[in-house]
Amino acid sequence: MKLLLHMCCGPCSCYPVKTLRAQGIEPTGFFFNPNIHPYKEWKHRLDTAKEFAAKVGMEIITDEHYALHEFVRRAIPAESQPNGRCTMCYTWRLRETARYAKEHGYDAFTSTLFYSIYQQHDLMRRTAERFAVAYGVAFRYEDFRPGWQEGIDISKELDLYRQPYCGCIFSEEERYSKEYLKRRRKENRAKKRARMEREQQSHA
Ligand code: SF4
């Protein structure tokens, strides 16, 4: 099977590539991640994806256009919908992977996003399935999450850079800003209070 493997980064590729090879599939890596910012971080992850591919002897295709402006233009309107920004982000990356796979004669596509225990697995699966139909190319689904720790171990053995946040500048703020965390805690407390009040009223 000629499989195009969307790579979100080097470390997340370790376990999926090992697993696919054990099944007799030699994937081609596809780095397309307009969601990674700022520039130095994107470049570092791109270089690490290439480093990984070279270390394990895998073919890799890379999109080397840094797309901060376009990402922000798409993300800001999406923010008004629940989960909107990440939905837009998965859609963009998985659609491009399906499109590239179809146009370049691959039998199927998948993504290392299905390795991450932090991503919205079911939403991504539905999105990939939708584009498989739209572009007429198979989506090869596999839940790589059981190999989470093994993937980390391999990435450390290969001495790959391991990033500390998801990718976009919004997720960077969510990871480091004390102000953001304070706001989130406050919002969660308010939601909890509202939920308890509703429950009390329904029992009254
Ligand atoms: S948090 Fe991660 S998945 Fe969501 S928009 Fe940012 S980079 Fe994409």
PDB file of C-alpha atoms and ligand atoms in Angstrom:
ATOM      1  CA  MET A   1       0.000   0.000   0.000  1.00  0.00           C
ATOM      2  CA  LYS A   2       1.261   3.467  -0.930  1.00  0.00           C
ATOM      3  CA  LEU A   3       0.488   5.455   2.237  1.00  0.00           C
ATOM      4  CA  LEU A   4       0.881   9.190   2.852  1.00  0.00           C
ATOM      5  CA  LEU A   5       1.480   9.828   6.552  1.00  0.00           C
ATOM      6  CA  HIS A   6       0.751  13.373   7.667  1.00  0.00           C
ATOM      7  CA  MET A   7       3.392  14.206  10.307  1.00  0.00           C
ATOM      8  CA  CYS A   8       2.519  16.794  12.932  1.00  0.00           C
ATOM      9  CA  CYS A   9       6.129  16.593  14.198  1.00  0.00           C
ATOM     10  CA  GLY A  10       9.092  14.220  14.582  1.00  0.00           C
ATOM     11  CA  PRO A  11       8.417  12.788  18.069  1.00  0.00           C
ATOM     12  CA  CYS A  12       4.767  11.945  17.278  1.00  0.00           C
ATOM     13  CA  SER A  13       5.928  10.064  14.169  1.00  0.00           C
ATOM     14  CA  CYS A  14       8.104   7.551  16.058  1.00  0.00           C
ATOM     15  CA  TYR A  15       5.465   5.076  17.131  1.00  0.00           C
ATOM     16  CA  PRO A  16       3.185   5.272  14.050  1.00  0.00           C
ATOM     17  CA  VAL A  17       6.120   4.684  11.665  1.00  0.00           C
ATOM     18  CA  LYS A  18       7.344   1.744  13.722  1.00  0.00           C
ATOM     19  CA  THR A  19       3.826   0.263  13.812  1.00  0.00           C
ATOM     20  CA  LEU A  20       3.141   0.737  10.107  1.00  0.00           C
ATOM     21  CA  ARG A  21       6.474  -0.812   9.157  1.00  0.00           C
ATOM     22  CA  ALA A  22       5.697  -3.806  11.398  1.00  0.00           C
ATOM     23  CA  GLN A  23       2.550  -4.228   9.285  1.00  0.00           C
ATOM     24  CA  GLY A  24       4.595  -4.193   6.071  1.00  0.00           C
ATOM     25  CA  ILE A  25       3.661  -0.620   5.114  1.00  0.00           C
ATOM     26  CA  GLU A  26       6.404   1.846   4.180  1.00  0.00           C
ATOM     27  CA  PRO A  27       4.833   5.302   4.644  1.00  0.00           C
ATOM     28  CA  THR A  28       5.908   8.564   3.058  1.00  0.00           C
ATOM     29  CA  GLY A  29       5.964  11.407   5.589  1.00  0.00           C
ATOM     30  CA  PHE A  30       4.081  14.616   4.778  1.00  0.00           C
ATOM     31  CA  PHE A  31       4.877  17.687   6.902  1.00  0.00           C
ATOM     32  CA  PHE A  32       2.099  20.233   6.479  1.00  0.00           C
ATOM     33  CA  ASN A  33       1.483  22.274   9.618  1.00  0.00           C
ATOM     34  CA  PRO A  34       0.442  25.905   9.093  1.00  0.00           C
ATOM     35  CA  ASN A  35      -0.661  25.843  12.739  1.00  0.00           C
ATOM     36  CA  ILE A  36       2.842  26.002  14.223  1.00  0.00           C
ATOM     37  CA  HIS A  37       4.126  29.368  15.469  1.00  0.00           C
ATOM     38  CA  PRO A  38       6.179  31.410  16.011  1.00  0.00           C
ATOM     39  CA  TYR A  39       8.613  31.079  13.102  1.00  0.00           C
ATOM     40  CA  LYS A  40      11.568  29.651  15.044  1.00  0.00           C
ATOM     41  CA  GLU A  41       9.349  26.994  16.608  1.00  0.00           C
ATOM     42  CA  TRP A  42       7.894  26.024  13.202  1.00  0.00           C
ATOM     43  CA  LYS A  43      11.397  25.818  11.710  1.00  0.00           C
ATOM     44  CA  HIS A  44      12.626  23.733  14.633  1.00  0.00           C
ATOM     45  CA  ARG A  45       9.745  21.257  14.254  1.00  0.00           C
ATOM     46  CA  LEU A  46      10.202  21.122  10.484  1.00  0.00           C
ATOM     47  CA  ASP A  47      13.925  20.418  10.911  1.00  0.00           C
ATOM     48  CA  THR A  48      13.163  17.778  13.549  1.00  0.00           C
ATOM     49  CA  ALA A  49      10.688  16.058  11.224  1.00  0.00           C
ATOM     50  CA  LYS A  50      13.425  15.918   8.548  1.00  0.00           C
ATOM     51  CA  GLU A  51      15.958  14.731  11.117  1.00  0.00           C
ATOM     52  CA  PHE A  52      13.595  11.950  12.187  1.00  0.00           C
ATOM     53  CA  ALA A  53      12.965  10.883   8.579  1.00  0.00           C
ATOM     54  CA  ALA A  54      16.711  10.798   7.871  1.00  0.00           C
ATOM     55  CA  LYS A  55      17.427   8.808  11.042  1.00  0.00           C
ATOM     56  CA  VAL A  56      14.840   6.131  10.257  1.00  0.00           C
ATOM     57  CA  GLY A  57      15.370   6.201   6.457  1.00  0.00           C
ATOM     58  CA  MET A  58      11.857   7.329   5.530  1.00  0.00           C
ATOM     59  CA  GLU A  59      10.943   9.426   2.511  1.00  0.00           C
ATOM     60  CA  ILE A  60       9.479  12.815   3.490  1.00  0.00           C
ATOM     61  CA  ILE A  61       7.646  15.591   1.657  1.00  0.00           C
ATOM     62  CA  THR A  62       7.606  18.988   3.357  1.00  0.00           C
ATOM     63  CA  ASP A  63       5.533  22.101   2.883  1.00  0.00           C
ATOM     64  CA  GLU A  64       7.953  24.909   3.762  1.00  0.00           C
ATOM     65  CA  HIS A  65       5.640  27.884   3.698  1.00  0.00           C
ATOM     66  CA  TYR A  66       5.255  29.542   7.106  1.00  0.00           C
ATOM     67  CA  ALA A  67       1.563  30.486   7.310  1.00  0.00           C
ATOM     68  CA  LEU A  68       1.074  32.574  10.463  1.00  0.00           C
ATOM     69  CA  HIS A  69      -1.032  35.271   8.793  1.00  0.00           C
ATOM     70  CA  GLU A  70      -3.349  32.867   7.044  1.00  0.00           C
ATOM     71  CA  PHE A  71      -3.746  30.740  10.165  1.00  0.00           C
ATOM     72  CA  VAL A  72      -4.702  33.747  12.297  1.00  0.00           C
ATOM     73  CA  ARG A  73      -7.116  34.982   9.603  1.00  0.00           C
ATOM     74  CA  ARG A  74      -8.881  31.603   9.764  1.00  0.00           C
ATOM     75  CA  ALA A  75      -8.611  31.099  13.536  1.00  0.00           C
ATOM     76  CA  ILE A  76     -10.083  34.384  14.781  1.00  0.00           C
ATOM     77  CA  PRO A  77     -13.563  33.900  13.231  1.00  0.00           C
ATOM     78  CA  ALA A  78     -13.468  30.202  14.195  1.00  0.00           C
ATOM     79  CA  GLU A  79     -12.913  31.153  17.856  1.00  0.00           C
ATOM     80  CA  SER A  80     -16.556  32.228  18.151  1.00  0.00           C
ATOM     81  CA  GLN A  81     -17.656  28.571  17.756  1.00  0.00           C
ATOM     82  CA  PRO A  82     -17.121  26.012  20.517  1.00  0.00           C
ATOM     83  CA  ASN A  83     -13.994  24.089  19.575  1.00  0.00           C
ATOM     84  CA  GLY A  84     -13.868  26.178  16.400  1.00  0.00           C
ATOM     85  CA  ARG A  85     -10.169  26.887  16.211  1.00  0.00           C
ATOM     86  CA  CYS A  86      -9.054  23.262  16.558  1.00  0.00           C
ATOM     87  CA  THR A  87     -11.776  22.083  14.166  1.00  0.00           C
ATOM     88  CA  MET A  88     -10.478  24.564  11.584  1.00  0.00           C
ATOM     89  CA  CYS A  89      -6.905  23.404  12.245  1.00  0.00           C
ATOM     90  CA  TYR A  90      -7.650  19.673  11.832  1.00  0.00           C
ATOM     91  CA  THR A  91      -9.771  20.404   8.775  1.00  0.00           C
ATOM     92  CA  TRP A  92      -7.026  22.387   7.081  1.00  0.00           C
ATOM     93  CA  ARG A  93      -4.285  19.834   7.687  1.00  0.00           C
ATOM     94  CA  LEU A  94      -6.304  16.696   6.959  1.00  0.00           C
ATOM     95  CA  ARG A  95      -7.927  18.153   3.866  1.00  0.00           C
ATOM     96  CA  GLU A  96      -4.545  19.097   2.427  1.00  0.00           C
ATOM     97  CA  THR A  97      -3.214  15.610   3.215  1.00  0.00           C
ATOM     98  CA  ALA A  98      -6.178  13.931   1.477  1.00  0.00           C
ATOM     99  CA  ARG A  99      -5.851  16.269  -1.505  1.00  0.00           C
ATOM    100  CA  TYR A 100      -2.102  15.673  -1.846  1.00  0.00           C
ATOM    101  CA  ALA A 101      -2.550  11.901  -1.487  1.00  0.00           C
ATOM    102  CA  LYS A 102      -5.157  11.804  -4.229  1.00  0.00           C
ATOM    103  CA  GLU A 103      -3.235  14.058  -6.616  1.00  0.00           C
ATOM    104  CA  HIS A 104       0.008  12.127  -6.186  1.00  0.00           C
ATOM    105  CA  GLY A 105      -1.280   8.577  -6.583  1.00  0.00           C
ATOM    106  CA  TYR A 106      -1.301   7.353  -2.970  1.00  0.00           C
ATOM    107  CA  ASP A 107      -3.698   4.558  -2.045  1.00  0.00           C
ATOM    108  CA  ALA A 108      -4.450   6.004   1.373  1.00  0.00           C
ATOM    109  CA  PHE A 109      -3.543   8.647   3.958  1.00  0.00           C
ATOM    110  CA  THR A 110      -3.384   8.903   7.718  1.00  0.00           C
ATOM    111  CA  SER A 111      -1.812  11.180  10.327  1.00  0.00           C
ATOM    112  CA  THR A 112       0.432  11.052  13.371  1.00  0.00           C
ATOM    113  CA  LEU A 113      -2.267  13.181  15.022  1.00  0.00           C
ATOM    114  CA  PHE A 114      -3.925   9.821  15.781  1.00  0.00           C
ATOM    115  CA  TYR A 115      -1.008   9.082  18.123  1.00  0.00           C
ATOM    116  CA  SER A 116      -1.600  12.096  20.375  1.00  0.00           C
ATOM    117  CA  ILE A 117      -3.445  11.629  23.651  1.00  0.00           C
ATOM    118  CA  TYR A 118      -4.027  15.404  23.727  1.00  0.00           C
ATOM    119  CA  GLN A 119      -5.862  15.838  20.421  1.00  0.00           C
ATOM    120  CA  GLN A 120      -9.569  15.360  19.800  1.00  0.00           C
ATOM    121  CA  HIS A 121      -9.331  11.906  18.318  1.00  0.00           C
ATOM    122  CA  ASP A 122     -12.958  11.313  17.304  1.00  0.00           C
ATOM    123  CA  LEU A 123     -13.326  14.748  15.759  1.00  0.00           C
ATOM    124  CA  MET A 124     -10.146  14.200  13.713  1.00  0.00           C
ATOM    125  CA  ARG A 125     -11.346  10.757  12.638  1.00  0.00           C
ATOM    126  CA  ARG A 126     -14.664  12.134  11.396  1.00  0.00           C
ATOM    127  CA  THR A 127     -12.808  14.940   9.589  1.00  0.00           C
ATOM    128  CA  ALA A 128     -10.398  12.546   7.860  1.00  0.00           C
ATOM    129  CA  GLU A 129     -13.244  10.251   6.835  1.00  0.00           C
ATOM    130  CA  ARG A 130     -15.096  13.195   5.336  1.00  0.00           C
ATOM    131  CA  PHE A 131     -12.126  14.185   3.159  1.00  0.00           C
ATOM    132  CA  ALA A 132     -11.465  10.580   2.157  1.00  0.00           C
ATOM    133  CA  VAL A 133     -14.924  10.568   0.603  1.00  0.00           C
ATOM    134  CA  ALA A 134     -14.605  14.078  -0.826  1.00  0.00           C
ATOM    135  CA  TYR A 135     -11.282  13.353  -2.578  1.00  0.00           C
ATOM    136  CA  GLY A 136     -11.861   9.656  -3.370  1.00  0.00           C
ATOM    137  CA  VAL A 137      -8.820   8.336  -1.513  1.00  0.00           C
ATOM    138  CA  ALA A 138      -8.865   5.872   1.400  1.00  0.00           C
ATOM    139  CA  PHE A 139      -8.304   7.001   4.977  1.00  0.00           C
ATOM    140  CA  ARG A 140      -6.344   4.350   6.854  1.00  0.00           C
ATOM    141  CA  TYR A 141      -7.562   4.684  10.419  1.00  0.00           C
ATOM    142  CA  GLU A 142      -5.458   3.409  13.277  1.00  0.00           C
ATOM    143  CA  ASP A 143      -5.524   4.417  16.916  1.00  0.00           C
ATOM    144  CA  PHE A 144      -1.838   4.847  17.745  1.00  0.00           C
ATOM    145  CA  ARG A 145      -2.466   6.145  21.274  1.00  0.00           C
ATOM    146  CA  PRO A 146      -1.684   2.849  23.066  1.00  0.00           C
ATOM    147  CA  GLY A 147       1.942   3.429  21.967  1.00  0.00           C
ATOM    148  CA  TRP A 148       2.165   6.838  23.669  1.00  0.00           C
ATOM    149  CA  GLN A 149       4.968   5.950  26.098  1.00  0.00           C
ATOM    150  CA  GLU A 150       6.827   3.799  23.577  1.00  0.00           C
ATOM    151  CA  GLY A 151       6.806   6.728  21.138  1.00  0.00           C
ATOM    152  CA  ILE A 152       8.269   9.027  23.803  1.00  0.00           C
ATOM    153  CA  ASP A 153      10.994   6.487  24.553  1.00  0.00           C
ATOM    154  CA  ILE A 154      11.914   6.164  20.867  1.00  0.00           C
ATOM    155  CA  SER A 155      12.005   9.951  20.407  1.00  0.00           C
ATOM    156  CA  LYS A 156      14.412  10.203  23.352  1.00  0.00           C
ATOM    157  CA  GLU A 157      16.625   7.436  21.969  1.00  0.00           C
ATOM    158  CA  LEU A 158      16.736   9.328  18.652  1.00  0.00           C
ATOM    159  CA  ASP A 159      17.513  12.533  20.565  1.00  0.00           C
ATOM    160  CA  LEU A 160      14.688  14.490  18.893  1.00  0.00           C
ATOM    161  CA  TYR A 161      13.501  17.921  20.021  1.00  0.00           C
ATOM    162  CA  ARG A 162      10.234  17.501  21.980  1.00  0.00           C
ATOM    163  CA  GLN A 163       7.968  20.541  21.855  1.00  0.00           C
ATOM    164  CA  PRO A 164       6.224  21.821  24.997  1.00  0.00           C
ATOM    165  CA  TYR A 165       2.926  23.018  23.473  1.00  0.00           C
ATOM    166  CA  CYS A 166       0.452  22.012  20.756  1.00  0.00           C
ATOM    167  CA  GLY A 167       1.491  24.430  18.021  1.00  0.00           C
ATOM    168  CA  CYS A 168      -0.414  27.666  17.455  1.00  0.00           C
ATOM    169  CA  ILE A 169       0.292  30.936  19.225  1.00  0.00           C
ATOM    170  CA  PHE A 170      -2.988  30.521  21.109  1.00  0.00           C
ATOM    171  CA  SER A 171      -1.883  27.174  22.525  1.00  0.00           C
ATOM    172  CA  GLU A 172       1.454  28.725  23.459  1.00  0.00           C
ATOM    173  CA  GLU A 173      -0.398  31.335  25.521  1.00  0.00           C
ATOM    174  CA  GLU A 174      -2.551  28.617  27.090  1.00  0.00           C
ATOM    175  CA  ARG A 175       0.578  26.731  28.057  1.00  0.00           C
ATOM    176  CA  TYR A 176       2.557  29.608  29.601  1.00  0.00           C
ATOM    177  CA  SER A 177       0.341  32.562  30.524  1.00  0.00           C
ATOM    178  CA  LYS A 178      -0.513  32.742  34.238  1.00  0.00           C
ATOM    179  CA  GLU A 179      -3.169  35.323  33.369  1.00  0.00           C
ATOM    180  CA  TYR A 180      -4.818  32.858  30.967  1.00  0.00           C
ATOM    181  CA  LEU A 181      -4.756  30.039  33.523  1.00  0.00           C
ATOM    182  CA  LYS A 182      -6.267  32.340  36.164  1.00  0.00           C
ATOM    183  CA  ARG A 183      -9.046  33.292  33.735  1.00  0.00           C
ATOM    184  CA  ARG A 184      -9.703  29.635  32.866  1.00  0.00           C
ATOM    185  CA  ARG A 185      -9.909  28.654  36.548  1.00  0.00           C
ATOM    186  CA  LYS A 186     -12.353  31.511  37.163  1.00  0.00           C
ATOM    187  CA  GLU A 187     -14.509  30.461  34.194  1.00  0.00           C
ATOM    188  CA  ASN A 188     -14.513  26.838  35.329  1.00  0.00           C
ATOM    189  CA  ARG A 189     -15.535  27.843  38.864  1.00  0.00           C
ATOM    190  CA  ALA A 190     -18.393  29.939  37.442  1.00  0.00           C
ATOM    191  CA  LYS A 191     -19.535  27.012  35.255  1.00  0.00           C
ATOM    192  CA  LYS A 192     -19.417  24.665  38.253  1.00  0.00           C
ATOM    193  CA  ARG A 193     -21.457  27.114  40.359  1.00  0.00           C
ATOM    194  CA  ALA A 194     -24.053  27.476  37.592  1.00  0.00           C
ATOM    195  CA  ARG A 195     -24.276  23.687  37.234  1.00  0.00           C
ATOM    196  CA  MET A 196     -24.793  23.220  40.998  1.00  0.00           C
ATOM    197  CA  GLU A 197     -27.462  25.924  41.056  1.00  0.00           C
ATOM    198  CA  ARG A 198     -29.297  24.219  38.178  1.00  0.00           C
ATOM    199  CA  GLU A 199     -29.112  20.871  39.988  1.00  0.00           C
ATOM    200  CA  GLN A 200     -30.422  22.411  43.236  1.00  0.00           C
ATOM    201  CA  GLN A 201     -33.314  24.022  41.363  1.00  0.00           C
ATOM    202  CA  SER A 202     -34.217  20.765  39.631  1.00  0.00           C
ATOM    203  CA  HIS A 203     -34.321  18.982  43.015  1.00  0.00           C
ATOM    204  CA  ALA A 204     -36.370  21.742  44.691  1.00  0.00           C
TER     205      ALA A 204
HETATM  206  S1  SF4 B   1      -4.453  24.083  19.914  1.00  0.00           S
HETATM  207 FE1  SF4 B   1      -3.372  22.688  18.519  1.00  0.00          FE
HETATM  208  S2  SF4 B   1      -5.000  21.681  17.338  1.00  0.00           S
HETATM  209 FE2  SF4 B   1      -5.908  23.498  18.298  1.00  0.00          FE
HETATM  210  S3  SF4 B   1      -5.664  25.135  16.793  1.00  0.00           S
HETATM  211 FE3  SF4 B   1      -3.878  25.252  18.090  1.00  0.00          FE
HETATM  212  S4  SF4 B   1      -2.350  24.002  17.044  1.00  0.00           S
HETATM  213 FE4  SF4 B   1      -4.323  23.469  16.155  1.00  0.00          FE
END
